[in-house]
Short mmCIF file of C-alpha atoms in Angstrom, two decimals:
data_model
loop_
_atom_site.label_atom_id
_atom_site.label_comp_id
_atom_site.label_asym_id
_atom_site.label_seq_id
_atom_site.Cartn_x
_atom_site.Cartn_y
_atom_site.Cartn_z
CA MET A 1 5.22 -3.59 -61.21
CA ALA A 2 7.64 -6.01 -62.84
CA ASP A 3 7.35 -7.40 -66.36
CA PHE A 4 9.20 -10.59 -65.42
CA ALA A 5 10.53 -12.47 -62.42
CA PHE A 6 13.57 -14.69 -62.24
CA ILE A 7 14.01 -17.33 -59.54
CA ILE A 8 17.49 -17.74 -58.10
CA HIS A 9 18.85 -19.71 -55.15
CA PRO A 10 22.08 -19.97 -53.14
CA LEU A 11 24.47 -22.42 -54.78
CA ASP A 12 25.92 -23.26 -51.37
CA VAL A 13 26.04 -22.00 -47.79
CA ASN A 14 28.70 -19.42 -48.71
CA ASP A 15 26.14 -17.58 -50.85
CA ILE A 16 23.90 -17.31 -47.80
CA LEU A 17 26.75 -16.02 -45.62
CA ARG A 18 27.65 -13.34 -48.19
CA LYS A 19 24.13 -11.94 -47.86
CA PHE A 20 23.62 -12.48 -44.13
CA HIS A 21 26.91 -11.58 -42.45
CA PHE A 22 25.56 -12.11 -38.94
CA ALA A 23 25.35 -15.86 -39.60
CA ARG A 24 29.10 -16.29 -40.17
CA LYS A 25 29.70 -17.41 -36.60
CA VAL A 26 27.08 -20.14 -36.89
CA PRO A 27 28.03 -23.63 -38.20
CA GLY A 28 27.29 -23.95 -41.93
CA LYS A 29 24.92 -26.91 -41.59
CA ILE A 30 22.77 -24.98 -39.13
CA VAL A 31 22.69 -21.94 -41.42
CA GLU A 32 21.73 -24.07 -44.41
CA GLY A 33 19.06 -25.96 -42.47
CA SER A 34 17.54 -22.81 -40.99
CA PHE A 35 17.57 -20.88 -44.27
CA ARG A 36 15.42 -23.46 -46.03
CA LEU A 37 12.63 -22.80 -43.52
CA SER A 38 12.32 -19.16 -44.59
CA PRO A 39 9.71 -18.12 -47.17
CA PRO A 40 10.83 -17.02 -50.65
CA PHE A 41 11.71 -13.35 -50.84
CA LYS A 42 12.51 -10.62 -53.34
CA LEU A 43 16.26 -10.08 -53.40
CA ALA A 44 16.59 -7.34 -55.99
CA SER A 45 15.03 -5.43 -58.87
CA ILE A 46 16.32 -4.69 -62.36
CA SER A 47 15.27 -1.94 -64.76
CA GLY A 48 16.45 -0.15 -67.89
CA ILE A 49 16.45 -3.21 -70.16
CA ARG A 50 15.73 -1.62 -73.52
CA SER A 51 15.20 -3.23 -76.91
CA ALA A 52 17.63 -1.98 -79.54
CA ALA A 53 15.02 -2.56 -82.25
CA ALA A 54 11.64 -1.66 -80.75
CA GLY A 55 12.75 0.77 -78.04
CA LYS A 56 10.54 -1.06 -75.54
CA GLU A 57 11.79 -1.01 -71.95
CA ILE A 58 11.11 -3.59 -69.25
CA SER A 59 11.88 -4.27 -65.61
CA GLY A 60 11.98 -7.35 -63.42
CA VAL A 61 12.51 -8.80 -59.97
CA PHE A 62 14.78 -11.53 -58.65
CA VAL A 63 13.09 -13.90 -56.23
CA VAL A 64 15.03 -16.25 -53.96
CA CYS A 65 13.99 -19.86 -53.45
CA PRO A 66 15.78 -20.54 -50.13
CA LEU A 67 17.32 -23.92 -50.96
CA THR A 68 20.96 -24.66 -51.77
CA THR A 69 22.04 -26.87 -54.66
CA ARG A 70 22.70 -29.76 -52.29
CA GLN A 71 19.23 -29.47 -50.76
CA MET A 72 17.58 -29.39 -54.17
CA LEU A 73 19.38 -32.58 -55.09
CA TYR A 74 18.77 -34.54 -51.89
CA LEU A 75 15.54 -33.25 -50.31
CA PRO A 76 12.26 -34.91 -51.42
CA GLU A 77 11.39 -33.81 -54.94
CA ARG A 78 7.83 -32.90 -54.02
CA TYR A 79 9.04 -30.60 -51.24
CA VAL A 80 11.54 -28.86 -53.52
CA LEU A 81 8.90 -28.33 -56.21
CA LYS A 82 6.54 -26.75 -53.68
CA ARG A 83 9.24 -24.27 -52.67
CA ILE A 84 9.97 -23.35 -56.31
CA ILE A 85 6.25 -22.91 -57.04
CA LYS A 86 5.90 -20.70 -53.97
CA ALA A 87 8.77 -18.53 -55.25
CA GLY A 88 7.04 -18.31 -58.64
CA ARG A 89 3.82 -17.16 -56.98
CA LEU A 90 5.74 -14.38 -55.25
CA GLY A 91 6.92 -13.29 -58.69
CA GLU A 92 3.28 -13.20 -59.79
CA LYS A 93 2.46 -10.89 -56.88
CA TYR A 94 5.03 -8.43 -58.20
CA GLY A 95 3.16 -8.35 -61.51
CA ALA A 96 5.44 -10.59 -63.55
CA LYS A 97 3.87 -12.00 -66.72
CA ILE A 98 6.66 -14.55 -67.20
CA VAL A 99 8.86 -16.36 -64.67
CA GLY A 100 12.35 -17.65 -65.43
CA LEU A 101 13.88 -20.59 -63.58
CA GLY A 102 17.53 -20.22 -62.65
CA ALA A 103 20.24 -22.78 -61.83
CA MET A 104 18.86 -25.94 -60.19
CA THR A 105 15.25 -24.69 -60.20
CA SER A 106 15.26 -25.44 -63.95
CA VAL A 107 16.58 -28.98 -63.41
CA VAL A 108 14.44 -30.40 -60.60
CA ALA A 109 11.87 -33.07 -61.51
CA ASP A 110 10.42 -32.44 -64.99
CA ALA A 111 12.43 -29.25 -65.70
CA GLY A 112 9.73 -26.66 -65.21
CA ILE A 113 6.61 -28.43 -66.46
CA THR A 114 5.03 -28.95 -63.01
CA VAL A 115 6.00 -25.41 -61.99
CA ALA A 116 4.28 -23.99 -65.07
CA GLU A 117 1.14 -26.04 -64.38
CA ASN A 118 0.89 -24.47 -60.92
CA LEU A 119 1.42 -20.84 -61.89
CA ASN A 120 -0.91 -18.42 -63.66
CA VAL A 121 1.84 -16.90 -65.81
CA ALA A 122 4.29 -18.18 -68.42
CA VAL A 123 7.43 -20.06 -67.39
CA THR A 124 10.76 -20.70 -69.11
CA THR A 125 13.97 -22.38 -67.99
CA GLY A 126 16.17 -20.23 -70.23
CA ASN A 127 17.96 -23.32 -71.50
CA SER A 128 17.43 -22.58 -75.20
CA TYR A 129 19.37 -19.33 -75.05
CA THR A 130 21.96 -20.94 -72.78
CA VAL A 131 22.62 -23.46 -75.55
CA ALA A 132 22.78 -20.77 -78.25
CA THR A 133 25.34 -18.67 -76.41
CA ALA A 134 27.39 -21.65 -75.23
CA ILE A 135 27.80 -22.90 -78.80
CA GLU A 136 28.63 -19.43 -80.09
CA GLY A 137 31.17 -18.82 -77.32
CA THR A 138 32.81 -22.22 -77.75
CA LYS A 139 33.26 -21.72 -81.49
CA LYS A 140 34.74 -18.24 -81.03
CA ALA A 141 37.13 -19.43 -78.31
CA ALA A 142 38.26 -22.37 -80.44
CA GLU A 143 38.91 -20.03 -83.36
CA ILE A 144 41.06 -17.75 -81.19
CA MET A 145 43.02 -20.76 -79.94
CA GLY A 146 43.67 -21.88 -83.50
CA ILE A 147 41.47 -24.96 -83.24
CA ASP A 148 39.67 -26.09 -86.38
CA ILE A 149 36.57 -27.78 -84.97
CA SER A 150 35.86 -29.45 -88.29
CA GLU A 151 39.09 -31.45 -87.87
CA GLU A 152 39.15 -32.02 -84.10
CA GLU A 153 37.43 -34.05 -81.40
CA VAL A 154 34.65 -32.45 -79.38
CA VAL A 155 33.46 -33.91 -76.08
CA VAL A 156 30.11 -33.11 -74.47
CA VAL A 157 29.96 -33.98 -70.76
CA GLY A 158 26.46 -34.47 -69.40
CA ALA A 159 25.25 -35.20 -72.91
CA THR A 160 21.95 -36.81 -71.91
CA GLY A 161 20.69 -33.74 -70.05
CA SER A 162 18.37 -31.25 -71.75
CA ILE A 163 21.14 -28.74 -72.48
CA GLY A 164 23.84 -31.32 -73.16
CA ALA A 165 21.76 -33.26 -75.69
CA VAL A 166 20.96 -30.30 -77.91
CA CYS A 167 24.56 -29.01 -77.60
CA ALA A 168 25.70 -32.42 -78.86
CA ARG A 169 23.27 -32.33 -81.78
CA LEU A 170 24.42 -28.84 -82.78
CA MET A 171 28.13 -29.61 -82.44
CA ALA A 172 27.67 -32.75 -84.53
CA ARG A 173 27.11 -30.39 -87.48
CA GLU A 174 30.48 -28.73 -86.87
CA CYS A 175 33.04 -31.34 -85.80
CA LYS A 176 34.80 -34.35 -87.29
CA TYR A 177 34.78 -36.46 -84.11
CA LEU A 178 32.27 -36.30 -81.26
CA THR A 179 32.27 -38.13 -77.93
CA LEU A 180 29.31 -38.05 -75.56
CA ILE A 181 29.75 -38.64 -71.82
CA ALA A 182 27.03 -39.48 -69.32
CA ARG A 183 26.18 -42.17 -66.79
CA ASN A 184 23.13 -43.64 -68.52
CA ARG A 185 24.32 -45.81 -71.42
CA GLU A 186 20.81 -46.38 -72.76
CA LYS A 187 20.19 -42.64 -73.11
CA LEU A 188 23.62 -42.16 -74.66
CA ASP A 189 22.93 -44.82 -77.28
CA ARG A 190 19.55 -43.26 -78.06
CA LEU A 191 21.12 -39.82 -78.54
CA SER A 192 23.88 -41.25 -80.73
CA ARG A 193 21.26 -42.76 -83.03
CA ILE A 194 19.44 -39.43 -83.28
CA ILE A 195 22.68 -37.69 -84.23
CA MET A 196 23.50 -40.35 -86.81
CA HIS A 197 20.05 -39.89 -88.36
CA GLU A 198 20.33 -36.07 -88.38
CA THR A 199 23.93 -35.63 -89.51
CA GLY A 200 25.36 -38.97 -90.54
CA LEU A 201 28.09 -38.61 -87.90
CA ALA A 202 28.97 -41.75 -85.95
CA VAL A 203 29.64 -40.60 -82.38
CA SER A 204 31.45 -42.33 -79.53
CA VAL A 205 29.71 -42.79 -76.20
CA THR A 206 31.31 -43.49 -72.84
CA SER A 207 31.12 -42.99 -69.10
CA ASP A 208 34.93 -42.82 -68.83
CA LEU A 209 35.39 -39.08 -68.30
CA GLU A 210 39.14 -38.99 -67.86
CA ARG A 211 39.99 -41.07 -70.93
CA ALA A 212 37.67 -39.08 -73.21
CA LEU A 213 38.92 -35.69 -72.03
CA LYS A 214 42.55 -36.62 -72.67
CA ARG A 215 41.78 -36.76 -76.41
CA ALA A 216 39.56 -33.70 -76.68
CA LYS A 217 40.45 -30.28 -78.02
CA VAL A 218 36.99 -28.84 -77.33
CA VAL A 219 34.86 -29.67 -74.29
CA ILE A 220 31.34 -28.51 -73.44
CA THR A 221 30.37 -29.57 -69.94
CA VAL A 222 26.90 -29.24 -68.47
CA THR A 223 26.15 -31.77 -65.75
CA SER A 224 23.92 -31.44 -62.70
CA SER A 225 26.71 -32.47 -60.34
CA ALA A 226 26.94 -30.67 -57.02
CA GLU A 227 30.75 -30.99 -57.13
CA ALA A 228 33.42 -30.17 -59.71
CA ILE A 229 34.18 -33.22 -61.85
CA ILE A 230 36.89 -31.97 -64.23
CA GLN A 231 40.34 -31.75 -62.62
CA PRO A 232 43.67 -30.35 -63.93
CA GLU A 233 45.07 -33.76 -64.88
CA HIS A 234 42.06 -34.59 -67.09
CA LEU A 235 42.72 -32.09 -69.88
CA SER A 236 45.08 -32.02 -72.85
CA PRO A 237 47.25 -28.95 -73.62
CA GLY A 238 45.45 -26.35 -75.71
CA ALA A 239 41.97 -27.59 -74.86
CA VAL A 240 39.04 -25.18 -74.80
CA VAL A 241 36.49 -25.96 -72.09
CA CYS A 242 33.10 -24.25 -72.02
CA ASP A 243 31.62 -24.77 -68.55
CA VAL A 244 27.87 -24.20 -68.78
CA ALA A 245 27.05 -25.91 -65.46
CA ARG A 246 26.02 -24.13 -62.26
CA PRO A 247 27.57 -25.14 -59.87
CA ARG A 248 30.67 -25.41 -62.03
CA ASP A 249 31.89 -28.70 -63.46
CA VAL A 250 35.48 -27.49 -63.78
CA ALA A 251 37.54 -27.34 -60.59
CA ARG A 252 39.13 -23.99 -59.80
CA GLN A 253 42.49 -25.77 -59.62
CA VAL A 254 42.37 -26.04 -63.43
CA ALA A 255 42.80 -22.26 -63.70
CA GLU A 256 45.53 -22.30 -61.06
CA LYS A 257 47.56 -25.22 -62.41
CA ARG A 258 46.83 -25.43 -66.14
CA LYS A 259 48.01 -22.24 -67.84
CA ASP A 260 47.86 -24.14 -71.15
CA VAL A 261 44.08 -24.69 -71.06
CA LEU A 262 41.34 -22.15 -71.79
CA VAL A 263 38.27 -22.44 -69.55
CA ILE A 264 35.38 -20.13 -70.35
CA GLU A 265 32.02 -19.64 -68.68
CA GLY A 266 29.17 -20.60 -70.97
CA GLY A 267 26.06 -18.55 -71.46
CA LEU A 268 27.11 -14.97 -70.65
CA VAL A 269 25.48 -12.14 -72.60
CA GLN A 270 25.35 -8.37 -72.68
CA ILE A 271 21.96 -6.79 -71.98
CA PRO A 272 20.88 -3.81 -74.13
CA GLY A 273 19.96 -0.56 -72.42
CA ASP A 274 21.11 1.39 -69.38
CA VAL A 275 20.56 -1.39 -66.87
CA LYS A 276 20.15 -0.60 -63.19
CA THR A 277 20.01 -3.32 -60.55
CA ASP A 278 20.92 -3.93 -56.93
CA LEU A 279 21.70 -7.58 -57.64
CA ASN A 280 25.38 -8.51 -57.58
CA ILE A 281 26.20 -11.94 -58.96
CA GLY A 282 29.79 -11.11 -59.83
CA TYR A 283 29.33 -9.91 -63.42
CA PRO A 284 29.99 -6.45 -64.87
CA LYS A 285 27.16 -4.01 -65.48
CA ASN A 286 24.84 -5.13 -68.28
CA VAL A 287 26.21 -8.69 -68.28
CA THR A 288 24.11 -11.63 -67.16
CA LEU A 289 23.57 -15.35 -67.62
CA ALA A 290 21.84 -16.46 -70.81
CA CYS A 291 19.07 -18.21 -68.86
CA MET A 292 18.15 -14.86 -67.29
CA ALA A 293 18.47 -13.16 -70.66
CA GLU A 294 16.00 -15.58 -72.27
CA THR A 295 13.33 -14.44 -69.81
CA MET A 296 14.14 -10.81 -70.63
CA ILE A 297 14.06 -11.43 -74.38
CA LEU A 298 10.63 -13.06 -74.19
CA ALA A 299 9.32 -10.15 -72.08
CA LEU A 300 10.64 -7.60 -74.59
CA GLU A 301 9.06 -9.60 -77.39
CA GLY A 302 5.73 -9.75 -75.52
CA ARG A 303 5.91 -13.55 -75.76
CA TYR A 304 4.22 -14.27 -72.44
CA GLU A 305 4.01 -17.99 -73.07
CA ASN A 306 5.82 -21.11 -71.90
CA PHE A 307 8.93 -21.33 -74.06
CA THR A 308 11.62 -23.74 -72.85
CA LEU A 309 10.19 -26.43 -70.59
CA GLY A 310 10.98 -30.08 -70.04
CA ARG A 311 14.05 -31.99 -71.14
CA ASP A 312 13.54 -31.93 -74.90
CA ILE A 313 14.93 -28.68 -76.23
CA THR A 314 14.53 -28.39 -79.98
CA ILE A 315 17.07 -26.95 -82.37
CA GLU A 316 14.26 -24.74 -83.68
CA GLN A 317 13.82 -23.21 -80.20
CA VAL A 318 17.54 -22.49 -79.98
CA ASP A 319 17.57 -20.84 -83.39
CA GLU A 320 14.47 -18.78 -82.62
CA ILE A 321 15.61 -17.37 -79.29
CA LYS A 322 19.03 -16.59 -80.77
CA ARG A 323 17.33 -14.61 -83.55
CA LEU A 324 15.05 -12.78 -81.11
CA GLY A 325 18.00 -11.94 -78.87
CA GLU A 326 19.95 -10.48 -81.78
CA ASN A 327 16.90 -8.43 -82.86
CA HIS A 328 16.63 -6.84 -79.40
CA GLY A 329 20.36 -6.18 -79.08
CA PHE A 330 21.53 -9.00 -76.83
CA LYS A 331 24.97 -10.29 -77.73
CA LEU A 332 27.68 -12.58 -76.43
CA ALA A 333 29.68 -10.92 -73.67
CA GLY A 334 33.46 -11.09 -73.62
CA PHE A 335 35.06 -14.25 -72.32
CA ARG A 336 35.08 -14.86 -68.58
CA SER A 337 36.70 -17.57 -66.52
CA PHE A 338 36.07 -18.27 -62.83
CA GLU A 339 34.29 -14.97 -62.14
CA ARG A 340 36.77 -12.74 -63.94
CA SER A 341 37.10 -11.30 -67.42
CA LEU A 342 39.73 -12.73 -69.74
CA THR A 343 41.88 -10.25 -71.65
CA GLU A 344 43.10 -10.89 -75.18
CA GLU A 345 46.64 -11.00 -73.80
CA GLU A 346 45.71 -13.77 -71.35
CA ILE A 347 44.15 -15.89 -74.10
CA ILE A 348 47.26 -15.43 -76.26
CA SER A 349 49.36 -16.50 -73.28
CA VAL A 350 47.29 -19.68 -72.89
CA LYS A 351 47.76 -20.40 -76.59
CA GLU A 352 51.55 -19.96 -76.33
CA ASN A 353 51.72 -22.12 -73.20
CA ALA A 354 49.77 -24.82 -75.02
CA LYS A 355 52.24 -24.79 -77.92
CA LYS A 356 55.14 -25.21 -75.51
CA ALA A 357 53.41 -28.04 -73.66
CA GLU A 358 52.54 -29.86 -76.89
CA LYS A 359 56.11 -29.47 -78.14
CA HIS A 360 57.42 -30.92 -74.89
CA MET A 361 55.05 -33.88 -75.20
CA VAL A 362 56.28 -34.62 -78.73
CA VAL A 363 59.91 -34.45 -77.64
#
């Protein structure tokens, strides 16, 4: 029996084809449409997660909600929620005492509240730990790149979302200049007032992505876009970009064309213990997404209660889950970019390329 369950889903039709090779000769739209008619299913198990402090060991299952990102965005909300709830109930059948919501399942509708109301076990989106690790990773990457956040401009893209808003509030404590980007001006203005009240920092708000990014040295991006929104021409030399979004906000062409920009994946952590799993999501052994890790941390702690739900993540929640993670031995994994690990030599190369590009701009 599992201690926890984590709901995942295919980001796009290619994820389905990687699992079901026989469907590769079928048009993608037909594969995607047919897959959504299947019931949720267990994809993999995980075991050997062991607390460094208490010695407690737990196991879990990964349950697939058979909807792609595009379908979750465009199909009727009520239908999508029913499919997520059904996946959660399958997790219950495997004995899970807490269910984590992965990728878009944590975004749909009211961000987990309705799902929790329809399950008999605890639910968490994992967003609190995602924030904690994203902030930690961004600060470390900036330090390596020689960026003093206290003197530079930070941009948060998708600032009115649940993750983006608390990232903005936390970064406001660290930086000299802060720009928030989102489509809804009313929500942006409300968030800017909250930050002013909490920190005294006057922030800029805009929907002009390209103009804001040109000025930024540090970018945290976490939208719910189904397509990449940050392109190579948007970024300044030497910028550090932490892409927390799934699907990614940063286009792959950035890595191919901009050798003077450091793009890191947000929210990757190392799991304590001798972890065994038949799930392959492209990460090394014992490395997973922070949203998954939050579910594991709560299970190790015996905190079988709703933790991160809805769109209002508190700073207190972020601090608490970070502390609990550290107690059990979870820690930030090394830097990764576009599904591959970054070596120290590669980061130094980016830094040197940035210096050359900046020098050329001055000349």
